[in-house]
Coordinates of C-alpha atoms in Angstrom, one line a residue:
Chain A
X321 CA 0.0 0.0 0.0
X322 CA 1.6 3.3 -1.3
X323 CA 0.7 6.3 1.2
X324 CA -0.6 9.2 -0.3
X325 CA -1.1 11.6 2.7
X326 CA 1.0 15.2 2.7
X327 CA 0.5 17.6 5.0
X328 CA 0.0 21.4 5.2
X329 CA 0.8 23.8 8.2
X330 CA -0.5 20.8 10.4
X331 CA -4.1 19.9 8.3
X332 CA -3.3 16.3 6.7
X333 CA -4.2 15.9 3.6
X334 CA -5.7 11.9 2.3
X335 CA -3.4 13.2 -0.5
X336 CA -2.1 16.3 -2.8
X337 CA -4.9 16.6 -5.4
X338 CA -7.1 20.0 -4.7
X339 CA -9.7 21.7 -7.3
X340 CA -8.1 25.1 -8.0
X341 CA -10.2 28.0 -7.2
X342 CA -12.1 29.4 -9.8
X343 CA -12.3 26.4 -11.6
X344 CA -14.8 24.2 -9.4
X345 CA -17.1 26.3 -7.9
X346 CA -18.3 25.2 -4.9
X347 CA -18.6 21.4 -5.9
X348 CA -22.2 21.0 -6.6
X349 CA -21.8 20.7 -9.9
X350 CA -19.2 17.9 -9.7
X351 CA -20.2 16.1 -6.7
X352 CA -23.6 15.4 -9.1
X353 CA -20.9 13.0 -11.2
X354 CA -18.8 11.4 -8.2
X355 CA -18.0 11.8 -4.5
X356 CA -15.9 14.4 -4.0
X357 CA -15.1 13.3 -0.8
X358 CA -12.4 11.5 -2.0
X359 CA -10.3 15.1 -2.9
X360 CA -7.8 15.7 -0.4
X361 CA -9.1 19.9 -0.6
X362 CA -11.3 22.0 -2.5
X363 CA -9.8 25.5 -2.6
X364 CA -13.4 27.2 -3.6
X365 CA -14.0 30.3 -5.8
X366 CA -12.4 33.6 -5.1
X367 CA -14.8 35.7 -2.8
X368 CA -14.2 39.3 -2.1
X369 CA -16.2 41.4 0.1
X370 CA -18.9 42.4 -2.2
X371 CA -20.9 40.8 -4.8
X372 CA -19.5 41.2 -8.6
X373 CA -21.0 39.9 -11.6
X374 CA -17.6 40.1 -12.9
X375 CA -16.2 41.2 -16.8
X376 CA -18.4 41.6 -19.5
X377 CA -18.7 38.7 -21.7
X378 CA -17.2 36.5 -23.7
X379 CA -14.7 35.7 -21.0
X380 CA -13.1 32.9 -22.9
X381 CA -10.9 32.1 -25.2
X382 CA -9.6 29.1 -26.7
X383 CA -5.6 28.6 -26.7
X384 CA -3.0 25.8 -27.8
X385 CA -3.6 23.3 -25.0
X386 CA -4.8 25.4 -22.6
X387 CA -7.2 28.7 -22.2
X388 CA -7.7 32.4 -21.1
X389 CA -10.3 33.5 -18.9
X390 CA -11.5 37.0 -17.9
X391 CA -14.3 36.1 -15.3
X392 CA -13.3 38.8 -13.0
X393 CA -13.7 37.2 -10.1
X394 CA -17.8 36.7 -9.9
X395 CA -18.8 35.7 -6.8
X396 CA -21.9 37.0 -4.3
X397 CA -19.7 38.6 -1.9
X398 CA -18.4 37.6 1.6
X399 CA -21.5 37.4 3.6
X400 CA -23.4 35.0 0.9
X401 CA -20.4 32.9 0.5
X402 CA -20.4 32.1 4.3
X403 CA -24.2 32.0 4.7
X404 CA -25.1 29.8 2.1
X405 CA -22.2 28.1 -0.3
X406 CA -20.3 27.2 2.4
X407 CA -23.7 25.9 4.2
X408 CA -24.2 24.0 1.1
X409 CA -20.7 22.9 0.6
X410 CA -20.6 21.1 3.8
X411 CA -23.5 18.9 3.1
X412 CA -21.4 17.7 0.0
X413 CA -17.9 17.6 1.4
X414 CA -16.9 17.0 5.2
X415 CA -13.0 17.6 5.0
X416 CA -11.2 21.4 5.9
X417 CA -11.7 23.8 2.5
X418 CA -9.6 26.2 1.4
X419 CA -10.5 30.0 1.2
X420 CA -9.8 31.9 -1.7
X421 CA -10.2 35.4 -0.7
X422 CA -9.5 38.5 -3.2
X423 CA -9.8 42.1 -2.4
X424 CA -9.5 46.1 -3.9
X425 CA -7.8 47.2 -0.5
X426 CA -6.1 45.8 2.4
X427 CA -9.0 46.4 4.2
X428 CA -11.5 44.1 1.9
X429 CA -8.7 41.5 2.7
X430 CA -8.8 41.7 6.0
X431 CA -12.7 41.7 6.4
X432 CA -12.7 38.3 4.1
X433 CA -10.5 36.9 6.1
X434 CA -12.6 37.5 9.0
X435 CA -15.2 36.2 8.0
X436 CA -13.1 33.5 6.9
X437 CA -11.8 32.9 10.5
X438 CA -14.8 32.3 11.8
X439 CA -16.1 29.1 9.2
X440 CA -15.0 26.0 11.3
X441 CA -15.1 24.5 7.7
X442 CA -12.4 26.6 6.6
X443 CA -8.6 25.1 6.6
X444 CA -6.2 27.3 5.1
X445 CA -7.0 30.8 4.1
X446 CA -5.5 31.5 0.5
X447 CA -4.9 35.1 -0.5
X448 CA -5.1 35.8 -4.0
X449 CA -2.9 38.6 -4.4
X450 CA -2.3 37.5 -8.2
X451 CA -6.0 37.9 -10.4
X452 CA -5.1 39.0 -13.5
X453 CA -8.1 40.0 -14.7
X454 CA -9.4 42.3 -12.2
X455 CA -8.3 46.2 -12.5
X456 CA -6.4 47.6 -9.5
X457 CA -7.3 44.8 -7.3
X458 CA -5.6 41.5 -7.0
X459 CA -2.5 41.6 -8.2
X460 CA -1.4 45.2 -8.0
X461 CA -0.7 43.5 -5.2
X462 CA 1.3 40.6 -5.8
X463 CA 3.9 42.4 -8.1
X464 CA 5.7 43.9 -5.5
X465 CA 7.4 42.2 -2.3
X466 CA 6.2 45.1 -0.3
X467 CA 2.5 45.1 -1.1
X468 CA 2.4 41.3 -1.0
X469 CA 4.2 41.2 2.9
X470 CA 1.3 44.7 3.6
X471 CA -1.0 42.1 2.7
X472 CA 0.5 38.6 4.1
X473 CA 0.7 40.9 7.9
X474 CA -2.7 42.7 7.5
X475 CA -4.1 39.2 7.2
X476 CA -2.5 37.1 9.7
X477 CA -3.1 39.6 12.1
X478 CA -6.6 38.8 12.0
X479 CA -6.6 34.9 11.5
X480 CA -5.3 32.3 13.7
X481 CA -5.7 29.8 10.5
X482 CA -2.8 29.2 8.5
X483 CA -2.2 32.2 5.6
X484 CA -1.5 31.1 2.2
X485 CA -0.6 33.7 -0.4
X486 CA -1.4 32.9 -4.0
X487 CA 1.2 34.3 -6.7
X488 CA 1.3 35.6 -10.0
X489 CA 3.7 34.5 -12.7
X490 CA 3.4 37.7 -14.2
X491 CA 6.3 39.2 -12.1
X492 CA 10.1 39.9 -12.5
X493 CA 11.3 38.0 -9.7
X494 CA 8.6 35.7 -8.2
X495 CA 11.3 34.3 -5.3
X496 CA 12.0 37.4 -4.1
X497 CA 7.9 38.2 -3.4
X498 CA 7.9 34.7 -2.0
X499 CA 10.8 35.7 0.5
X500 CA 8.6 38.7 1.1
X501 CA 5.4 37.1 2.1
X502 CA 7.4 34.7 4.0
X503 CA 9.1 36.9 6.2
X504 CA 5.8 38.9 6.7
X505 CA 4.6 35.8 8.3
X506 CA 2.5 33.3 5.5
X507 CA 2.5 29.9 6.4
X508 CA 2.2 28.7 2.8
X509 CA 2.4 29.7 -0.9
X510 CA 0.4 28.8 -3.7
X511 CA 1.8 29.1 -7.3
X512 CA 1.1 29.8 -10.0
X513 CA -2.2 31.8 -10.7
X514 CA -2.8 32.4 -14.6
X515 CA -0.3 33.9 -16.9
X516 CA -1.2 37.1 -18.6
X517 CA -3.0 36.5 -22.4
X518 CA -4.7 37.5 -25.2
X519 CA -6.1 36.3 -28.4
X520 CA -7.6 37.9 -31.2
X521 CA -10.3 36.9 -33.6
X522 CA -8.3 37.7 -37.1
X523 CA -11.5 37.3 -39.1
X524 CA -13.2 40.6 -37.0
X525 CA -10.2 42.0 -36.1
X526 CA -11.0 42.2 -32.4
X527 CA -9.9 40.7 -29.5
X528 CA -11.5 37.4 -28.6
X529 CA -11.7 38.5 -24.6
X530 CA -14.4 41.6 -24.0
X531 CA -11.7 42.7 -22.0
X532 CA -9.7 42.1 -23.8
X533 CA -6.5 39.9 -21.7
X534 CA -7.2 37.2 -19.3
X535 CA -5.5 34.6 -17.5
X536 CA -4.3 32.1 -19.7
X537 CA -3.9 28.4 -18.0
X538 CA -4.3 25.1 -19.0
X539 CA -1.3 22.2 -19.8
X540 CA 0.9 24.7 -21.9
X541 CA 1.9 26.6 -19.1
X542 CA 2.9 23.8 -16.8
X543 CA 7.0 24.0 -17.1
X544 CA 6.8 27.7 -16.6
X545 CA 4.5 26.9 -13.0
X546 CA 6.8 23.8 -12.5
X547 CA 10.3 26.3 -13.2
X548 CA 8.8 28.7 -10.5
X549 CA 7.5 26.3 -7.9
X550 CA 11.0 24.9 -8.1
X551 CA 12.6 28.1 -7.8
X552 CA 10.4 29.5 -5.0
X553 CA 9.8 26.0 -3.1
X554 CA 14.3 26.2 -3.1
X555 CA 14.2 29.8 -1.9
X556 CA 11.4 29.2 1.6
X557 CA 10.9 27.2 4.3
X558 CA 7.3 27.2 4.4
X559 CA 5.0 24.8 2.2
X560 CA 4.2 25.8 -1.7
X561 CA 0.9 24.3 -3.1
X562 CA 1.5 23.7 -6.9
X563 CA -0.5 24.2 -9.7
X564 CA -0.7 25.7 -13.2
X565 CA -1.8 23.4 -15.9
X566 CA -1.6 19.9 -14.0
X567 CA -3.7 17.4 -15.7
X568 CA -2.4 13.9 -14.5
X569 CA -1.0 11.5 -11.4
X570 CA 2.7 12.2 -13.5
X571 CA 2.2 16.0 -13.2
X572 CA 1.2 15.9 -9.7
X573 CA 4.4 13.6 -8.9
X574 CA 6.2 16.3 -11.0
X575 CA 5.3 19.2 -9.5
X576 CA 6.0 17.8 -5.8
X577 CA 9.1 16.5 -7.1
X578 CA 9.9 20.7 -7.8
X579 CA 9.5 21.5 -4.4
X580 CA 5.3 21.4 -4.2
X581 CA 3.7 19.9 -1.0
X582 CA 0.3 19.3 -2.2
X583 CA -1.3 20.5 -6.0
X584 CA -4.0 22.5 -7.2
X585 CA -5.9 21.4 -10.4
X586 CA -7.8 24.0 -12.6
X587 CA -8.2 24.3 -16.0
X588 CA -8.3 20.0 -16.6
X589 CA -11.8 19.7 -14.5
X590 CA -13.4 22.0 -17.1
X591 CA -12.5 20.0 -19.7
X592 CA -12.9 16.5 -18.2
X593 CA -15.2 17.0 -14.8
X594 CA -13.9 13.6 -13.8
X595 CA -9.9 14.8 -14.1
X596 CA -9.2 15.1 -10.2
X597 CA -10.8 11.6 -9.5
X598 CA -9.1 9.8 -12.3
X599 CA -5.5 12.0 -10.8
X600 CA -6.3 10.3 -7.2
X601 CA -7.0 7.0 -8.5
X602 CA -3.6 6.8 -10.9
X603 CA -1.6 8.1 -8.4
X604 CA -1.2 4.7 -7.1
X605 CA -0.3 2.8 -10.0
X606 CA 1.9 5.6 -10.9
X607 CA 4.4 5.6 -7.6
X608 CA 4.1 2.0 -7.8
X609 CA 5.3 1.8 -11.2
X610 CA 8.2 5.0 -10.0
X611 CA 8.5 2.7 -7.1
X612 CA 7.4 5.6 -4.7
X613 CA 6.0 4.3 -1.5
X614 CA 5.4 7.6 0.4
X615 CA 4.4 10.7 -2.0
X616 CA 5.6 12.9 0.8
X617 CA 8.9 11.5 0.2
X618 CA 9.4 13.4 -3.1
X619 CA 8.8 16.5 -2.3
X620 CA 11.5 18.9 -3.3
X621 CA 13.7 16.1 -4.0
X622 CA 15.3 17.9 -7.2
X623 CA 19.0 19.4 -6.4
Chain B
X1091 CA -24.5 15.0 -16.2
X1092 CA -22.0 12.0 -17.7
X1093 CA -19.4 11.4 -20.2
X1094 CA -20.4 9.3 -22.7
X1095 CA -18.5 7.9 -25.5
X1096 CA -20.7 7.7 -28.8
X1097 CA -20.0 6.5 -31.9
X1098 CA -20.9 8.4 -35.3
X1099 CA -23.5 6.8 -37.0
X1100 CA -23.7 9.2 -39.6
X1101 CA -22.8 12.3 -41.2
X1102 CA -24.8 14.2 -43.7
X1103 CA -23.6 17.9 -45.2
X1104 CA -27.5 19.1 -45.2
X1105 CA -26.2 22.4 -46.5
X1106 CA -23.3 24.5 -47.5
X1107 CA -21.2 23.7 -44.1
X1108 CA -23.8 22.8 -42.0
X1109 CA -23.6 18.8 -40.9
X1110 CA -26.4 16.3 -39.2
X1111 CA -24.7 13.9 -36.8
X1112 CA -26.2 11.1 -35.7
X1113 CA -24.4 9.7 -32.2
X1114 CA -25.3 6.5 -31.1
X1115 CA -24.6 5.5 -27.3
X1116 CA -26.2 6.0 -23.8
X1117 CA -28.4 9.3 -24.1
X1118 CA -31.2 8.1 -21.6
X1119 CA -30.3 11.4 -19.6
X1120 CA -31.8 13.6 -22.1
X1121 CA -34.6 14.8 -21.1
X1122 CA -35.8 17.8 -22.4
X1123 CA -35.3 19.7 -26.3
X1124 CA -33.1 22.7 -26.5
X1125 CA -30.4 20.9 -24.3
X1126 CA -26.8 20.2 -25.6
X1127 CA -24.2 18.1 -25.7
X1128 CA -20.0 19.3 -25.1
X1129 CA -18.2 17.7 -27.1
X1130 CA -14.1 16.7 -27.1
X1131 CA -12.1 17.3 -30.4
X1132 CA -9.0 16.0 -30.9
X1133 CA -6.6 18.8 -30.9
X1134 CA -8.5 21.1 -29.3
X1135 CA -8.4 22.1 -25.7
X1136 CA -11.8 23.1 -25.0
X1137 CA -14.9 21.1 -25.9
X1138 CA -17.6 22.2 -28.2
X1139 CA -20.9 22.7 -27.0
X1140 CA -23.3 21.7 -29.7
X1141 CA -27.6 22.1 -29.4
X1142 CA -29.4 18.6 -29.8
X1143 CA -31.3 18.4 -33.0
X1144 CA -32.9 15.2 -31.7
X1145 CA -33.0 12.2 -28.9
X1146 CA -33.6 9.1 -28.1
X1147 CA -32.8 6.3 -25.2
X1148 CA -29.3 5.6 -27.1
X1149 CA -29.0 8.3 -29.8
X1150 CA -28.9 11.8 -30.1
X1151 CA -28.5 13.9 -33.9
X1152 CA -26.6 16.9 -34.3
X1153 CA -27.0 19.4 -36.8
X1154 CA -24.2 22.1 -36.3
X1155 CA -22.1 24.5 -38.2
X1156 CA -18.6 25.0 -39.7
X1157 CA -17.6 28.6 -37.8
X1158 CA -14.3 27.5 -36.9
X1159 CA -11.1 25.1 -36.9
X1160 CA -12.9 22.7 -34.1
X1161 CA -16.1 22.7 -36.0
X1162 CA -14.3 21.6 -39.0
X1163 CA -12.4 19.1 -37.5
X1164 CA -15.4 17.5 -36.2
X1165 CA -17.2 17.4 -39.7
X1166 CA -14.1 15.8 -41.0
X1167 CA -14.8 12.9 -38.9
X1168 CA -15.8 9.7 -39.8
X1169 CA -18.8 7.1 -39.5
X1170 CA -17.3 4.7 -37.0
X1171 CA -15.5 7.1 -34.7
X1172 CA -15.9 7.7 -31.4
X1173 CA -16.5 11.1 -29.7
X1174 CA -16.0 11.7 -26.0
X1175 CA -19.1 14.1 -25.0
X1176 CA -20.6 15.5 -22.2
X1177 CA -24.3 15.2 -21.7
X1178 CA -26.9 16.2 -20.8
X1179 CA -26.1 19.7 -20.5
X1180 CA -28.3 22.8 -20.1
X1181 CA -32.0 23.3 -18.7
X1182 CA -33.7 22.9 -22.2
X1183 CA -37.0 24.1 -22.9
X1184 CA -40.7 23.3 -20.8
X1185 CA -43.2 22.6 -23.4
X1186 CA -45.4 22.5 -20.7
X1187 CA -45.8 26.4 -20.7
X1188 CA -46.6 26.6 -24.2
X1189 CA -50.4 26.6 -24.0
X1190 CA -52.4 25.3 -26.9
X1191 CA -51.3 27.6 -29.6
X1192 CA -47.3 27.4 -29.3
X1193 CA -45.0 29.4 -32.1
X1194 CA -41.8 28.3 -32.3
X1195 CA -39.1 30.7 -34.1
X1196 CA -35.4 29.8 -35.0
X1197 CA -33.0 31.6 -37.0
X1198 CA -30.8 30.3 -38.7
X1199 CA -28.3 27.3 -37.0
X1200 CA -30.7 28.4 -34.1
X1201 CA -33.3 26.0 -36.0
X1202 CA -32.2 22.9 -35.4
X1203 CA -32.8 22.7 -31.7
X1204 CA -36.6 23.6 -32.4
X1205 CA -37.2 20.3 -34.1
X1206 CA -37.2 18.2 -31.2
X1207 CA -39.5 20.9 -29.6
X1208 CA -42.0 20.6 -32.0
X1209 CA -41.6 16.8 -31.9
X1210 CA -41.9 17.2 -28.2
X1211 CA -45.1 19.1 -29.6
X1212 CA -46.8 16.7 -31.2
X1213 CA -46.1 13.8 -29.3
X1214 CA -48.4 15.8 -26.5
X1215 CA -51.1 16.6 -29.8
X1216 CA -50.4 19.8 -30.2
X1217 CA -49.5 21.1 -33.8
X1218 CA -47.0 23.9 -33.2
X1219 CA -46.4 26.9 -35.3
X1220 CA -43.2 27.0 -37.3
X1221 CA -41.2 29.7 -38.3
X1222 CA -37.9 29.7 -40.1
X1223 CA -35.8 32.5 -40.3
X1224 CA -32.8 32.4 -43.0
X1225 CA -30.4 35.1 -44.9
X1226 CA -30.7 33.5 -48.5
X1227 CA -32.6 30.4 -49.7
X1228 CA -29.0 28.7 -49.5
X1229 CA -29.0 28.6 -46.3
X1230 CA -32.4 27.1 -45.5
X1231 CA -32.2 24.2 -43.4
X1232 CA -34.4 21.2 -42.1
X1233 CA -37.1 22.8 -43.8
X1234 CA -37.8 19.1 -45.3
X1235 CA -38.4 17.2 -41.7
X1236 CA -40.6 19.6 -40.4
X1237 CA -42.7 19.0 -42.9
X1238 CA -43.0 15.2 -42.3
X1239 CA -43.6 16.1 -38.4
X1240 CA -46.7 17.3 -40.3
X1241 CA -45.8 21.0 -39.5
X1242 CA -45.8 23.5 -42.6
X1243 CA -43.4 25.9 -41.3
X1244 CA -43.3 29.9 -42.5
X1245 CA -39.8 30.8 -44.3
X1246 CA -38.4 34.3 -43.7
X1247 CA -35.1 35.6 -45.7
X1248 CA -33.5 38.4 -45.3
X1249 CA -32.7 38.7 -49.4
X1250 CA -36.5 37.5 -50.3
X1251 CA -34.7 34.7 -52.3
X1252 CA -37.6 31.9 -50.6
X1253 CA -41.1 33.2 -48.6
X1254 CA -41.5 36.2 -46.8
X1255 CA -38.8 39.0 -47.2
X1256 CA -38.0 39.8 -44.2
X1257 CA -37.2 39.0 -40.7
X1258 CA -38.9 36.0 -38.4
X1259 CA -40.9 39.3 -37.0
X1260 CA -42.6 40.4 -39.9
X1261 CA -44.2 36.9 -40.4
X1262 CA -45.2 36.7 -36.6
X1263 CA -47.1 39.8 -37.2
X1264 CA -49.8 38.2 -38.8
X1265 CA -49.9 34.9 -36.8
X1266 CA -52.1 34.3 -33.5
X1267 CA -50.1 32.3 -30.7
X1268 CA -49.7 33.1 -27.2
X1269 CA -46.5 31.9 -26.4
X1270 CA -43.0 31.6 -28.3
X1271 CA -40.0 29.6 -28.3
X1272 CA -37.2 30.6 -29.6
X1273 CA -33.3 30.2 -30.7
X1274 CA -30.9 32.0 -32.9
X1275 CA -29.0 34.8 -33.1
X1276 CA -29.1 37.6 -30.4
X1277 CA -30.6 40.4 -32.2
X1278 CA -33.2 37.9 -33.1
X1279 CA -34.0 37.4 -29.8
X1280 CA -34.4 40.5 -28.7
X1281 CA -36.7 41.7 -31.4
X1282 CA -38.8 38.8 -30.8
X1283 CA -39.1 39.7 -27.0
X1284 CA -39.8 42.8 -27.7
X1285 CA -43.1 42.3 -29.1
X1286 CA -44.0 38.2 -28.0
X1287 CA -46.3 38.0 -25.1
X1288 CA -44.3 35.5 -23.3
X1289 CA -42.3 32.5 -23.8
X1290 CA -38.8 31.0 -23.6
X1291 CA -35.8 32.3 -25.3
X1292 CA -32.4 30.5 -26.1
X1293 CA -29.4 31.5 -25.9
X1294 CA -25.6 31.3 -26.8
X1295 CA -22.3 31.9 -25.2
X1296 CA -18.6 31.2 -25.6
X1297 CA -18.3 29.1 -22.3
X1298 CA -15.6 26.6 -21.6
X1299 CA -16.8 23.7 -19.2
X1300 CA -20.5 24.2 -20.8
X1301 CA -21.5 22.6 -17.0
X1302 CA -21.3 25.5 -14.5
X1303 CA -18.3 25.3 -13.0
X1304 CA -16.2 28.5 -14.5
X1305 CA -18.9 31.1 -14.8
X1306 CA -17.8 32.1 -18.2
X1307 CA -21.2 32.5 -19.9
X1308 CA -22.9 34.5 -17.0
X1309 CA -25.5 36.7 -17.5
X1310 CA -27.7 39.1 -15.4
X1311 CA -31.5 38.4 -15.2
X1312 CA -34.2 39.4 -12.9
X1313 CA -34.1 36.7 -10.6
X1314 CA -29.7 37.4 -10.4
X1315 CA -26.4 35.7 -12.0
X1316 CA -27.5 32.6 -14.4
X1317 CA -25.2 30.8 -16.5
X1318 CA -26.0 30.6 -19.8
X1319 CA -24.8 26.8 -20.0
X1320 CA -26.5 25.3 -16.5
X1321 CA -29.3 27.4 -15.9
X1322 CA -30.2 28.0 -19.3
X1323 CA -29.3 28.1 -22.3
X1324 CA -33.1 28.5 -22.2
X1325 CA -34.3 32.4 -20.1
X1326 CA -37.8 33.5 -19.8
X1327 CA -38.9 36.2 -20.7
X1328 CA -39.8 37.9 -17.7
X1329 CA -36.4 37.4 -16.2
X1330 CA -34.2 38.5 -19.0
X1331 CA -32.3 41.8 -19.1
X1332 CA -31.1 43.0 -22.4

């Protein structure tokens, strides 16, 4: 029997595979086809403080093995996210979730992750510090190690769960923001949110995306999210959740082999809802065929 | 929802770039017209959400068009493949609310979907009210099978090339129905709610898990956020906000 349990600031995981935020909701729609139970998190959909209906539309485009969204972060705000989805969420899935939380101020931060504190539910707190598709919010402040640590302190001052900050790719020097957050206290990273896009529709001459850029994701950006989780994972002492176009048991087992602790998977559940179960289910063949007993074991075990 | 794998049965070019597919596989979960199927291409990253023509227990047809490289690929398939597909998908339409005197309206490659309505129609004895809205005679569609449902629909084009000159709305001005269901393009759909009394309107959107999980096809009604691909395609018309 191959053991496929990591752990994260204390919370153990059954094993690494968790729905990426944005990308599953918060897993009605996919606890209808199996039993999500099995996942070993759900990191659910970005909330901020207030409501938004998010970008106009279309908010997707189709890339090479992989796509860009501009959803813009739709969600019904703090106080409906706690009082009902979460409600709801439990009934469907009994193991600690992962908060996304996104915010226009340090202050919308904070209050999230209030609220946040207070949902026995609620495992890790992840702040998203890194949405590319929202203006002057998100990741204005994850492009600079100082806003990201303003963030990482005003946050943990207010939460005695563990703090997770979520990183852009779209930065000079993603380690030295990782430093940054990690001296200001997080507990955890997660890497990498969606790389910076756009497509255009050569027949009308207009960009696909209303708003034109989006977050790309999907498999064609897994090396670069591999490259940094490997680079940031070497560079910090605290745990770095992976993720950025992992689609398979062999890119989970990659990714933890960089330096990741446990994986997030996004883009792959919208294109095959059944992606994370089939992940959790190969795992085992995988590390027996790899000859892996213990997936914590590989972690980080590239030079 | 469930992923299915069916198997082509048949391919037909009914019309300058516009295919019928016939799948053959599980499709028990099909349960209402206007719904649609998501469908994988080789090559392609995201699926392709296509509207059901008609269903059965363990078929469903598919009449969609050529407006891109995954379309294309997927007419170039072949009797004997398999597709991997995604289905049921979508709310579909409630012939229930119809009434007795029912007018169903598609435009264009928004036709196809209002076959198995007015199949649905029949089957319940009630002859619906057919119209057909086209750009040129060239592009009229399906016009055939309706017929054979026993329905003799009304054809509007644009260019006057076949029936009524026009748009759908100039033949419902002269038609008495109380209710209408509807697909095609968006302009068509709003002209038609402006003046229909009530009914059930469908709609399109570029999504990409075509099952509500990435809220890119949402849209602001009365009743708040609905996405287009779970909680429609099909709106009502008291709920929809242009």
């Amino acid at each position: 029997m191959v053991d496929l349990k990591v752990n994260l600031s204390g919370i153990t995981l059954d094993n690494p595979v968790i729905p990426a935020s944005g990308t599953f909701g918060y897993g009605k729609e996919f606890a209808e086809i199996y039993d999500i139970n099995i996942l070993g998190s759900i990191s659910f959909k970005g909330t901020t403080r207030d409501a938004r209906l998010g970008n106009p539309l279309p908010r997707i485009a189709e890339c090479t093995s992989g796509l860009i969204n501009s959803v813009g972060l739709q969600n019904p705000g703090v106080e409906a996210v706690c009082e009902k989805e979460l409600v709801d969420m439990a009934k469907i899935y009994s193991k600690p979730v992962i908060a996304n939380v996104s915010g226009f101020s340090i202050e919308e931060y904070v209050e999230c992750a209030k609220a946040m504190d207070k949902q026995p539910q609620v495992g890790i707190i992840e702040v998203n510090v890194s949405c590319p598709n929202v203006h002057n919010g998100g990741m204005a402040y994850g492009v600079l190690p100082e806003s990201a640590a303003e963030v990482t302190r005003a946050v943990k001052a207010v939460t005695t769960k563990p703090v997770y900050i979520k990183l852009s790719p779209n930065v000079t020097d993603i380690v030295a923001i990782a430093k940054a957050c990690e001296e200001a206290g997080a507990d955890g990273l997660s890497l990498i949110n969606t790389m910076l896009g756009m497509r255009i529709d050569i027949a009308r001459r207009k960009p696909v995306i209303a708003n034109k850029m989006g977050g790309f994701s999907g498999p064609a950006i897994f090396p670069v999210a591999v490259r940094m989780v490997y680079q940031v994972a070497k560079a910090v002492n605290i745990p770095v959740i992976g993720m950025g176009g992992v689609s398979s048991a062999r890119d989970v087992i990659e990714m933890m082999m960089a330096g990741a602790t446990a994986v997030q998977v996004g883009a792959a559940n919208l294109v095959n809802p059944y992606v994370c179960k089939e992940i959790i289910e190969d795992l085992p063949k995988v590390m027996e065929e790899l000859g892996i007993e213990k997936l914590s074991d590989i972690i980080g075990i590239i030079e | 929802m469930k992923r299915q794998t069916l198997k082509i049965d048949s391919i037909t070019e009914i019309q300058n770039g516009i295919f019928a597919m016939n799948l053959g596989g599980d499709c028990s979960e099909v349960n209402a017209p206007g719904q649609f199927i998501n469908i994988h291409v080789d090559g392609f990253y995201l699926r392709r959400p296509i509207s059901i023509y008609s269903y059965g227990e363990d078929y469903v047809t598919i009449v969609f068009k050529v407006v891109g490289q995954g379309t294309k690929a997927l007419s170039e398939m072949k009797v004997g493949d398999e597709l991997d597909v995604l289905l049921p998908l979508g709310n579909g339409f409630d012939p229930e609310k119809g009434g007795e005197k029912p007018l169903l309206v598609g435009g264009g490659i928004g036709v196809p979907p209002m076959y198995g309505l007015a199949k649905d129609f029949i089957n319940r004895g009630i002859v619906p009210q057919v119209i057909m809205g086209f750009n040129s005679a060239d592009d009229v569609i399906l016009l055939h099978q309706f017929k054979l449902l026993g329905i003799e629909p009304i054809v509007t084009t644009v260019d006057g090339s076949m029936g009524i000159k026009g748009f759908v709305t100039d033949a419902m001005k002269d038609l008495d129905y109380d209710y209408v269901y509807t697909c095609g393009p968006e302009p068509m759909l709003k002209a038609i709610w402006d003046v229909a009394p009530d009914g059930q309107f469908s709609f399109e959107a570029r999504m990409a898990c075509g099952f509500g999980a990435c809220m890119g096809c949402t849209c602001e009604t009365k009743y708040g956020y609905k996405r287009i691909c779970k909680d429609g395609p099909v709106l009502y018309k008291e709920e929809i906000i242009w």
